[in-house]
Short mmCIF file of C-alpha atoms in Angstrom, two decimals:
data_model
loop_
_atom_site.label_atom_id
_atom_site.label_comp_id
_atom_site.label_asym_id
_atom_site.label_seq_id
_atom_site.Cartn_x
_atom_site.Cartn_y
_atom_site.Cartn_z
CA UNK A 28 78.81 86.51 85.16
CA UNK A 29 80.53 87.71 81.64
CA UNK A 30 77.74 90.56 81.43
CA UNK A 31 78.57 91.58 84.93
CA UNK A 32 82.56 91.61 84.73
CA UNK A 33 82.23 93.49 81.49
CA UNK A 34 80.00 95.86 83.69
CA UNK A 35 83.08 96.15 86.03
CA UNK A 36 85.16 96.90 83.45
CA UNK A 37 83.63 99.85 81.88
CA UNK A 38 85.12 102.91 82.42
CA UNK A 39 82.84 105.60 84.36
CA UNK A 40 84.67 108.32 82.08
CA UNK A 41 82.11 107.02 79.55
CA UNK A 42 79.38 108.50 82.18
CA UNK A 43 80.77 111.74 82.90
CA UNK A 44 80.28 115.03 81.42
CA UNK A 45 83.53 116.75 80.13
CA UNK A 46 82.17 120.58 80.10
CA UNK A 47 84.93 121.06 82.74
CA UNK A 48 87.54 120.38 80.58
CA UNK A 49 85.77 122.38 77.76
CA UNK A 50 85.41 125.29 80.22
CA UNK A 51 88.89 125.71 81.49
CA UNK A 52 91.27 124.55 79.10
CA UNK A 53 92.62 121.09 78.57
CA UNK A 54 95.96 119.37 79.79
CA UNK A 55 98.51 117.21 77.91
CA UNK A 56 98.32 113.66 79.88
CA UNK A 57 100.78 111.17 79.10
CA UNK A 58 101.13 107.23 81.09
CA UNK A 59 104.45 105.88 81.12
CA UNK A 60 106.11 102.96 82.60
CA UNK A 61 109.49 103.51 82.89
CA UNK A 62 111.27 105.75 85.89
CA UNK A 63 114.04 106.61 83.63
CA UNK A 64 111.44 107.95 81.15
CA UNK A 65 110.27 110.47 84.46
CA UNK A 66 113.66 111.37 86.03
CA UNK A 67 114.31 114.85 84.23
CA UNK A 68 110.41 115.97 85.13
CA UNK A 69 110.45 114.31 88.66
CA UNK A 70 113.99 116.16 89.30
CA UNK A 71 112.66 119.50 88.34
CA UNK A 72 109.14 119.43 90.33
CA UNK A 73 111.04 118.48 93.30
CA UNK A 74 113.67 120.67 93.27
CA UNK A 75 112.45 123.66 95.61
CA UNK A 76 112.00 120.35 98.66
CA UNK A 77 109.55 117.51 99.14
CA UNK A 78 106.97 116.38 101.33
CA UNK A 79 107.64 112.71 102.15
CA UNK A 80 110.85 110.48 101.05
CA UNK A 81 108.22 108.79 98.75
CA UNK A 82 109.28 111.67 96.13
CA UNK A 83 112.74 111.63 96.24
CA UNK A 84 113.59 109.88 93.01
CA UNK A 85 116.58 107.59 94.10
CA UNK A 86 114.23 106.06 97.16
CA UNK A 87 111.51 104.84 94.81
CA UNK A 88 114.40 103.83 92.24
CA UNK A 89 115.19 101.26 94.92
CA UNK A 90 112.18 100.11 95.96
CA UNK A 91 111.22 99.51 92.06
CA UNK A 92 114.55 96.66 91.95
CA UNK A 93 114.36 95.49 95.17
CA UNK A 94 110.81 94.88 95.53
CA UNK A 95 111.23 93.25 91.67
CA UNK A 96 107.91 95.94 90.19
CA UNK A 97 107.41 94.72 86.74
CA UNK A 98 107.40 97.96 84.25
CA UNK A 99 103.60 97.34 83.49
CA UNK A 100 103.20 97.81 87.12
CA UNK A 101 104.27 100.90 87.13
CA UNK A 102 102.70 104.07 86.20
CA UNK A 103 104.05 107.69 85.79
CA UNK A 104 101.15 109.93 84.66
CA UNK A 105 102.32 113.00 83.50
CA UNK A 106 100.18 116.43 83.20
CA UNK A 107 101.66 119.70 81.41
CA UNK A 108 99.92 122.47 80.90
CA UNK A 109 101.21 124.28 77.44
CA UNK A 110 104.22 122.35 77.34
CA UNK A 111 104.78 122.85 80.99
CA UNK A 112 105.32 119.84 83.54
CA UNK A 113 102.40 120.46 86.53
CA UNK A 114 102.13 117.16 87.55
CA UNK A 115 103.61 114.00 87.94
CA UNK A 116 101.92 110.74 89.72
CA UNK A 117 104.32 107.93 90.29
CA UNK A 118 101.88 105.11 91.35
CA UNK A 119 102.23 101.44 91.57
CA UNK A 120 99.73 98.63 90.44
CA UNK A 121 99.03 96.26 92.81
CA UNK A 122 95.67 93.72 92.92
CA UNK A 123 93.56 93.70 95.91
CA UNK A 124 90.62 91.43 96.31
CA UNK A 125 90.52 91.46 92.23
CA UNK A 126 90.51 95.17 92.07
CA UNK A 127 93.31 96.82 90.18
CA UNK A 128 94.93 99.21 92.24
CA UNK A 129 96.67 102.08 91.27
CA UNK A 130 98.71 103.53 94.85
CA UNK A 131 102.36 105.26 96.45
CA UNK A 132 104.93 102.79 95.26
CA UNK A 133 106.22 102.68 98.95
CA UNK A 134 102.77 102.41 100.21
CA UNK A 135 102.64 103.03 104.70
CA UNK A 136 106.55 102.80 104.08
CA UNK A 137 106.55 106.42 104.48
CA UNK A 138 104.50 108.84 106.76
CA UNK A 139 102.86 110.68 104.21
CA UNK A 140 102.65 111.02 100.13
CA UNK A 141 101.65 113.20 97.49
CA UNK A 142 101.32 113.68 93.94
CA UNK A 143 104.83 116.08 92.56
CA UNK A 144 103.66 119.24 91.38
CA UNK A 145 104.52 122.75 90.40
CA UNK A 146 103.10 124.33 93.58
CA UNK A 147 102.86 127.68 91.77
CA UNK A 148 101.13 126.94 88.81
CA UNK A 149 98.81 124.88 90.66
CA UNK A 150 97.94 127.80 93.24
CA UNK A 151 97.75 129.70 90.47
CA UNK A 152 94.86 127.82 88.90
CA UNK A 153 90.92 128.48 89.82
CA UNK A 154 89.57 125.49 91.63
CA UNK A 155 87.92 124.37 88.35
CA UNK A 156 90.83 123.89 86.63
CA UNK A 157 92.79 122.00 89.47
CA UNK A 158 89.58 119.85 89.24
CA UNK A 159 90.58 119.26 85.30
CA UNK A 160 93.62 118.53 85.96
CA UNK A 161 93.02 115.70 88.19
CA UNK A 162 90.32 114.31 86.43
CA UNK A 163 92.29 114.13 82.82
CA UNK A 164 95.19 112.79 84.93
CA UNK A 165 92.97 109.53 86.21
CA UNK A 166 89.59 109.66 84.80
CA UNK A 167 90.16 106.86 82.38
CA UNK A 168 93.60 104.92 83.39
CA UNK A 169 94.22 101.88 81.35
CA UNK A 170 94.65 98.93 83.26
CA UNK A 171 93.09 100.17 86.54
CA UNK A 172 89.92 100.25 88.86
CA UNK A 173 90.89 102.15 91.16
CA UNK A 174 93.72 105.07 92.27
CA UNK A 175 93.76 105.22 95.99
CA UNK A 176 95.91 107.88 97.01
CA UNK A 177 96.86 107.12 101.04
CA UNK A 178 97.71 109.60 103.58
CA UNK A 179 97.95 112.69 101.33
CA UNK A 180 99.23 115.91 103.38
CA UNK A 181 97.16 119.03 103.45
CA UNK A 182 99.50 121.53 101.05
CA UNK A 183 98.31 125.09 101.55
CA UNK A 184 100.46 127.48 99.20
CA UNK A 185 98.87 131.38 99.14
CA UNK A 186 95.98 130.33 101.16
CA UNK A 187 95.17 127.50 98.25
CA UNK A 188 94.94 124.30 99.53
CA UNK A 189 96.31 122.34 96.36
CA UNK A 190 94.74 118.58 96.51
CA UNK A 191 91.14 119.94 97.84
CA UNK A 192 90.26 119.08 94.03
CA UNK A 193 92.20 115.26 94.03
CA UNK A 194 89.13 113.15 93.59
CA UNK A 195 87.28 111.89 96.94
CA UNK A 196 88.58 112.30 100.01
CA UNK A 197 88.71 111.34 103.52
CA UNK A 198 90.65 112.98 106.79
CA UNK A 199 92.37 110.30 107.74
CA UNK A 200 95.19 110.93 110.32
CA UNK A 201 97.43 114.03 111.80
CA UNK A 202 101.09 114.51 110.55
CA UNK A 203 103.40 115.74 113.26
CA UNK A 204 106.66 117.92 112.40
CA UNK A 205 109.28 119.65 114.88
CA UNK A 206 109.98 122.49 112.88
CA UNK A 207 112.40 125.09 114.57
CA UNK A 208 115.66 127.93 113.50
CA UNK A 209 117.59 125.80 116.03
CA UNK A 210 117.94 123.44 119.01
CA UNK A 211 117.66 126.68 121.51
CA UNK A 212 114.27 127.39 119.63
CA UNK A 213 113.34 124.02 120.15
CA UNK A 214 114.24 123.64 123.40
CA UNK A 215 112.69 127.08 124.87
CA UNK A 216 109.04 126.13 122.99
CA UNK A 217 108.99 122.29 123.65
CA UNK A 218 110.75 121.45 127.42
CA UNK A 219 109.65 123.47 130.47
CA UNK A 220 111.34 123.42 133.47
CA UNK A 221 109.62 119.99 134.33
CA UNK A 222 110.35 118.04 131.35
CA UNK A 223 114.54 119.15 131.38
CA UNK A 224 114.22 117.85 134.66
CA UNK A 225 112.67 114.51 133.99
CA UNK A 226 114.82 113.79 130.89
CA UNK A 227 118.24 114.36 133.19
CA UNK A 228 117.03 112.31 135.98
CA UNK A 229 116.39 109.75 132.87
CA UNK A 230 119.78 109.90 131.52
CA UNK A 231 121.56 110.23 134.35
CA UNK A 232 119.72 106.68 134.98
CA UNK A 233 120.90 105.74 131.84
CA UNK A 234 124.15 106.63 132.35
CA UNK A 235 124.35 104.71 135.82
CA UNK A 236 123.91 101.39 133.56
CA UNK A 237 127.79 102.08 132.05
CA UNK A 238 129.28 103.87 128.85
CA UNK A 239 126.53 105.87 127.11
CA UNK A 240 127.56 107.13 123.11
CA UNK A 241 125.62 108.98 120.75
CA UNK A 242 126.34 108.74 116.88
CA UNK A 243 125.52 109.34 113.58
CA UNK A 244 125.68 107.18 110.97
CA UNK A 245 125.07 107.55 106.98
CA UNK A 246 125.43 104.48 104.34
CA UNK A 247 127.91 101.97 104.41
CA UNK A 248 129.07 98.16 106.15
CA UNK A 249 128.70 99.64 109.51
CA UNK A 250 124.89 101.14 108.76
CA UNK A 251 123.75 97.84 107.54
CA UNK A 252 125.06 96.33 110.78
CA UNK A 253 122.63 98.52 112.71
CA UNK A 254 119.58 98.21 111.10
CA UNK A 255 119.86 94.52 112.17
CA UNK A 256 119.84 95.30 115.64
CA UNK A 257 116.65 97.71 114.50
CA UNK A 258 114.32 95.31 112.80
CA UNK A 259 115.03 93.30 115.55
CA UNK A 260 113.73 95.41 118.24
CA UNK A 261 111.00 96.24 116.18
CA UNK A 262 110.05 92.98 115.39
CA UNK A 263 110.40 92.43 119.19
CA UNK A 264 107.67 95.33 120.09
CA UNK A 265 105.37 94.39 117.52
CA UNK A 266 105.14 91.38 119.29
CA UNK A 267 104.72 92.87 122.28
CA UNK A 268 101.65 95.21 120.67
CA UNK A 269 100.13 92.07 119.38
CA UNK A 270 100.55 93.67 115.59
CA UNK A 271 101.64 92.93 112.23
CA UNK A 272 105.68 93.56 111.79
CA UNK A 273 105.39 95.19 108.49
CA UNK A 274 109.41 95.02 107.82
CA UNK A 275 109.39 91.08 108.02
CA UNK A 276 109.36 90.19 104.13
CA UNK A 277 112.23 89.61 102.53
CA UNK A 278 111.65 92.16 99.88
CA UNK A 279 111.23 94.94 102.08
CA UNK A 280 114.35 94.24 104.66
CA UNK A 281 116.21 93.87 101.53
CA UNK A 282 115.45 97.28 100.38
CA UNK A 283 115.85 98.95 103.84
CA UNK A 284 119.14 96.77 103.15
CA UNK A 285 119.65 98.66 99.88
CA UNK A 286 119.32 102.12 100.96
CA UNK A 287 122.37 101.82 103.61
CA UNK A 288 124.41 100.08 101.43
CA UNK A 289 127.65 102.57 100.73
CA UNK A 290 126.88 103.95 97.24
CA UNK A 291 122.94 103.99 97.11
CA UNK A 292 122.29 107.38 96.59
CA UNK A 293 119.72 107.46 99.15
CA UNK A 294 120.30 109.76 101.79
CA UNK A 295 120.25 107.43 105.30
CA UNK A 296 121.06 109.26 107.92
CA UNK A 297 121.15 106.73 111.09
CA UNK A 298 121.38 108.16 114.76
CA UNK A 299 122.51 105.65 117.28
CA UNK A 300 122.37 105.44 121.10
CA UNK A 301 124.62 102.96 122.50
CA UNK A 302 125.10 101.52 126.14
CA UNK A 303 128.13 100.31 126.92
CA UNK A 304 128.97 99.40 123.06
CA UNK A 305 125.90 97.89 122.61
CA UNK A 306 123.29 99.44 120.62
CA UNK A 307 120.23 100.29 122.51
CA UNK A 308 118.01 102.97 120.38
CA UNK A 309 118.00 103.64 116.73
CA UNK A 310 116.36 105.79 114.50
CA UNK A 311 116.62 105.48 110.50
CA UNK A 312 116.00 109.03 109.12
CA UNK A 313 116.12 110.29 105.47
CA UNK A 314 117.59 113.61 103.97
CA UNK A 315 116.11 116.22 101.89
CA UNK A 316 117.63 119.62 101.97
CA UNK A 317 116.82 120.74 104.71
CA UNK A 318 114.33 118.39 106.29
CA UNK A 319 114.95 115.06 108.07
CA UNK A 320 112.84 112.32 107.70
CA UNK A 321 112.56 109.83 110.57
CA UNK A 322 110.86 106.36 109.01
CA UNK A 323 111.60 103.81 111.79
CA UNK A 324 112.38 104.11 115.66
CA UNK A 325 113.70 101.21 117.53
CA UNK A 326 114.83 100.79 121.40
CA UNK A 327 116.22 98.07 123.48
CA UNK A 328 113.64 95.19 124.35
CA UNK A 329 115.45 94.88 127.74
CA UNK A 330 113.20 95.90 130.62
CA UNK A 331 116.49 96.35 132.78
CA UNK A 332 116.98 99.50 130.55
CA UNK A 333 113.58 101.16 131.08
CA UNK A 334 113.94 103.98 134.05
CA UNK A 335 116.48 105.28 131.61
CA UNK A 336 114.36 105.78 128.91
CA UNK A 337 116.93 105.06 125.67
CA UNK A 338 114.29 105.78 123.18
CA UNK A 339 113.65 109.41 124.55
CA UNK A 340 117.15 109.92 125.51
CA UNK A 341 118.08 108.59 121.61
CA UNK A 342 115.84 111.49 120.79
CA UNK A 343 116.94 114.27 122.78
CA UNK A 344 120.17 114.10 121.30
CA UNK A 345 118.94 114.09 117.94
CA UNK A 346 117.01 117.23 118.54
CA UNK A 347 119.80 118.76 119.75
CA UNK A 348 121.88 117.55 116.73
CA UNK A 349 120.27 118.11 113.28
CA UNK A 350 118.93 121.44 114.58
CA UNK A 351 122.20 122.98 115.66
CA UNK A 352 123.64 121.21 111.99
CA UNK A 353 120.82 123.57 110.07
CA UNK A 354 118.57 121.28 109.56
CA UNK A 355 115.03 123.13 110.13
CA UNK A 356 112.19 120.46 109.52
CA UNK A 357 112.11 117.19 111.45
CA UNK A 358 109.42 115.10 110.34
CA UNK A 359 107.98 112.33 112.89
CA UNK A 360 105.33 111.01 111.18
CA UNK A 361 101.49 110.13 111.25
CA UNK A 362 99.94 109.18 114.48
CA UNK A 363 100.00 110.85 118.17
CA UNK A 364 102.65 109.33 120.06
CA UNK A 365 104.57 110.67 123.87
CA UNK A 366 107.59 111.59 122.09
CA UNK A 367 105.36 113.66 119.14
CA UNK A 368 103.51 115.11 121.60
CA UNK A 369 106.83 116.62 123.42
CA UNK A 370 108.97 118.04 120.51
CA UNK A 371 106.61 118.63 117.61
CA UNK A 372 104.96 122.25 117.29
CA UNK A 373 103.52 121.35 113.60
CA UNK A 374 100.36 119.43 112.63
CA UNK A 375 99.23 118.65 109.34
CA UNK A 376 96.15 116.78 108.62
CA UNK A 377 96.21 113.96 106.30
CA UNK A 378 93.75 112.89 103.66
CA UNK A 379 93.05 109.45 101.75
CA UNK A 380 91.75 110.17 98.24
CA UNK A 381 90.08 107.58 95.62
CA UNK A 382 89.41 108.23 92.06
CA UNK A 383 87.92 105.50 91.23
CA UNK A 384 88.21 104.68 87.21
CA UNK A 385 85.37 101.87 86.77
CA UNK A 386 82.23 100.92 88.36
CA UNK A 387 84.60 97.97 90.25
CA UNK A 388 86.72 100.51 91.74
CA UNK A 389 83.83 102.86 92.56
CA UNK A 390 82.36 99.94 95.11
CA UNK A 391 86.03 99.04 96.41
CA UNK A 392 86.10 102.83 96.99
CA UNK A 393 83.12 102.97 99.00
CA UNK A 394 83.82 99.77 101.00
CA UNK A 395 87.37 101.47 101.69
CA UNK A 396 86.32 104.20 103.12
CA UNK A 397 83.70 102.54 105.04
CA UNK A 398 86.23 100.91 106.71
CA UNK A 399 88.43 103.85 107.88
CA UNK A 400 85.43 105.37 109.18
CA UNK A 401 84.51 102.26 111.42
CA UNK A 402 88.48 101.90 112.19
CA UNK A 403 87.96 105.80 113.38
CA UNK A 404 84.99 105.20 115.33
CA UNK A 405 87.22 102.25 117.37
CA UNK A 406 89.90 104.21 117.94
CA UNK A 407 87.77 107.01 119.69
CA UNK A 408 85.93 104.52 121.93
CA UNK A 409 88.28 102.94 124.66
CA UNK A 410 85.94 99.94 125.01
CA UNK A 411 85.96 99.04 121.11
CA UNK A 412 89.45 99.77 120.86
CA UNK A 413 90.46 97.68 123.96
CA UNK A 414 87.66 94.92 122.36
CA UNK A 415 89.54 95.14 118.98
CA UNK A 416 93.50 94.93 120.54
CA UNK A 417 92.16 91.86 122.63
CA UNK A 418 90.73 90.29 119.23
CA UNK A 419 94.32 91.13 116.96
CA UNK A 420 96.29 90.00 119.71
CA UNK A 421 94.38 86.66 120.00
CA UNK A 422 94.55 86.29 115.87
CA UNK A 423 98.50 86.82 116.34
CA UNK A 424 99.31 84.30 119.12
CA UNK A 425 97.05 81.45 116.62
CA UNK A 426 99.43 82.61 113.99
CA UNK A 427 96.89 84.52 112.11
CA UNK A 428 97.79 88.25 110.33
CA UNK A 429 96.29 90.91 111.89
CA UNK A 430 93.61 92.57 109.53
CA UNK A 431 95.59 95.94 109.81
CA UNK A 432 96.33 96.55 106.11
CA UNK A 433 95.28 98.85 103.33
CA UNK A 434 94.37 98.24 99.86
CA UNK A 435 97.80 99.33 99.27
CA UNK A 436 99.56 96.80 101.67
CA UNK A 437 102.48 95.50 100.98
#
């Protein structure tokens, strides 16, 4: 048993040619543990925009104290090339069926994630050289078995797709972004005559029902007020699915908590539908320049409220808001859904990819992604997928946890 943990432990570095790295040039790789250490590189490599609220500094700043991530926990490995910064990978460690996992501090917090890098340096590079740099970065990580990099989006810059290098990967999902000059451009590509005519007769249902407001809402006493009418719808539909409410640990509410509170430095951006004073549909958005990022969705649990449709009317009028207020990229998320399907002209494919460091992570790497294959296969079959919903939902009502998670669950 000693022999065969030792085994585990070895590092598969030891096993690997480095002629690469002899070929095209080395890269200065540094591990560090402390955000603060990070915050002058991170700042610069994400100043031209980012691709998922995961990079935005002050967002994992809060999820580091509210989700109380010990400092050897966390990992910041740093590439430059010549003295340059070319990449940064801000991962937390996390154990998972005694496999030492290095993944995206907020984990399936956010709709997609990816490593922060100079995106013209790295198109710059010939594909053997983006391979170096990815395998000095995590070939031989102390402390770890495995990086598992989850839902990675496809980054073409110059016709150079820059993570086609990043280890082993898997297509995993679809990303889906509205991305338009304003709302008239939105509204003349997305909405036919049929749909305008089928959201109106919705709100004017809606309206029927009383009072109807639109607002919204950035950090601050009233903010935090809302998102506990939010979790609480969600936690209502997940119910209703038969799934796993993701939001319901302490930890995590608290940091949702955190990022609304007046002061954070995150930038919330809440839009709120309200009937009659009450609030009916929520959606909790972050800010970046000039793309929106919309994290959670909520509506009313009230089947009374249905034929008007608050959720899609919610979203109408945010369409109509952030693009006529400049905002140009509104990004919905992973995973095919009605309302993605009606305002989002953007798809970007989504890859998980493993590096795995030791001969322990190389198995939990395989097993992984022999998973997501058989959770793929499911999904495309309506009579596994209706086989597998009946199964969940049966776990659920015995007061069992749905085996939804990933290695990087939180």
């Amino acid at each position: 048993m000693a022999q065969s943990a030792a085994l585990a432990r070895t590092s598969l570095v030891e096993a690997m040619p480095r002629t690469i790295e002899s070929a095209v040039g080395s890269f200065h790789v540094s591990v560090g543990h402390r955000l603060e250490g990070v915050e002058a590189v991170w700042r610069r490599l994400t100043a031209g925009g980012v691709e998922s609220p995961g990079q935005i500094f002050e967002f994992v700043r809060l999820w580091i104290s509210n989700l109380g991530v010990a400092e050897a926990n966390q990992y910041f490995i740093l590439a430059e090339d010549a003295g340059v910064p070319v990449a940064l990978l801000p991962l937390q460690r996390r154990w998972d069926k005694g496999v030492r996992l290095l993944s995206w501090f907020p984990g399936a917090h956010v709709g997609c994630n990816a490593p922060l890098v100079d995106t013209s340096r790295l198109a710059a590079m010939p594909p053997a050289r983006r391979a170096a740099l990815w395998r000095q970065m995590l070939a031989d990580v102390p402390g770890a078995d495995l990086v598992y990099l989850k839902s990675v989006p496809q980054l073409v810059v110059d016709g150079v797709d820059l993570f086609a290098e990043l280890g082993q990967s898997i297509e995993a999902d679809t990303l889906y972004r509205a991305a338009f000059a304003g709302f008239e451009d939105a509204d003349k590509t997305q909405r036919n005559k049929s749909r305008r005519k089928h959201d109106r007769q919705q709100g004017d249902k809606l309206e029927a029902m009383g009072e109807v407001r639109f607002e919204e809402m950035e950090s601050g006493i009233p903010a935090g007020l809302v998102l506990d009418t939010m979790f609480r719808q969600r936690a209502a539909r997940f119910r209703e699915m038969g799934v796993f409410d993701p939001f319901c640990g302490p930890n995590i509410r608290a940091f949702y908590d955190a990022t609304a509170t007046l002061g954070s430095q995150v930038p919330v951006k809440l839009h709120v539908l309200t009937l009659n004073g009450d609030v009916v549909a929520v959606r909790y958005n972050i800010v970046y320049g000039d793309r929106i990022f919309c994290l959670i969705s909520s509506m009313s649990e009230d089947p009374a409220l249905r034929p008007g449709s608050p959720g899609k009317q919610c979203l109408l009028r945010v369409m109509q808001t952030v693009f006529d207020a400049g905002y140009r990229v509104f990004d919905m998320g992973e995973g095919l859904t009605d309302e993605k399907r009606h305002w989002c002209n953007v798809q970007v494919p989504v890859r998980h990819h493993y590096v795995p460091v030791t001969r322990r992570g190389l198995l939990a790497a395989a097993g992984h992604r022999g998973l997501h294959q058989l959770k793929a296969r499911v999904k495309s079959d309506p009579k596994l997928l209706a086989m597998a919903k009946s199964v969940r939902g049966a776990v659920l009502k015995l007061g069992g946890r749905a085996a939804t998670s990933a290695p990087d669950s939180e």
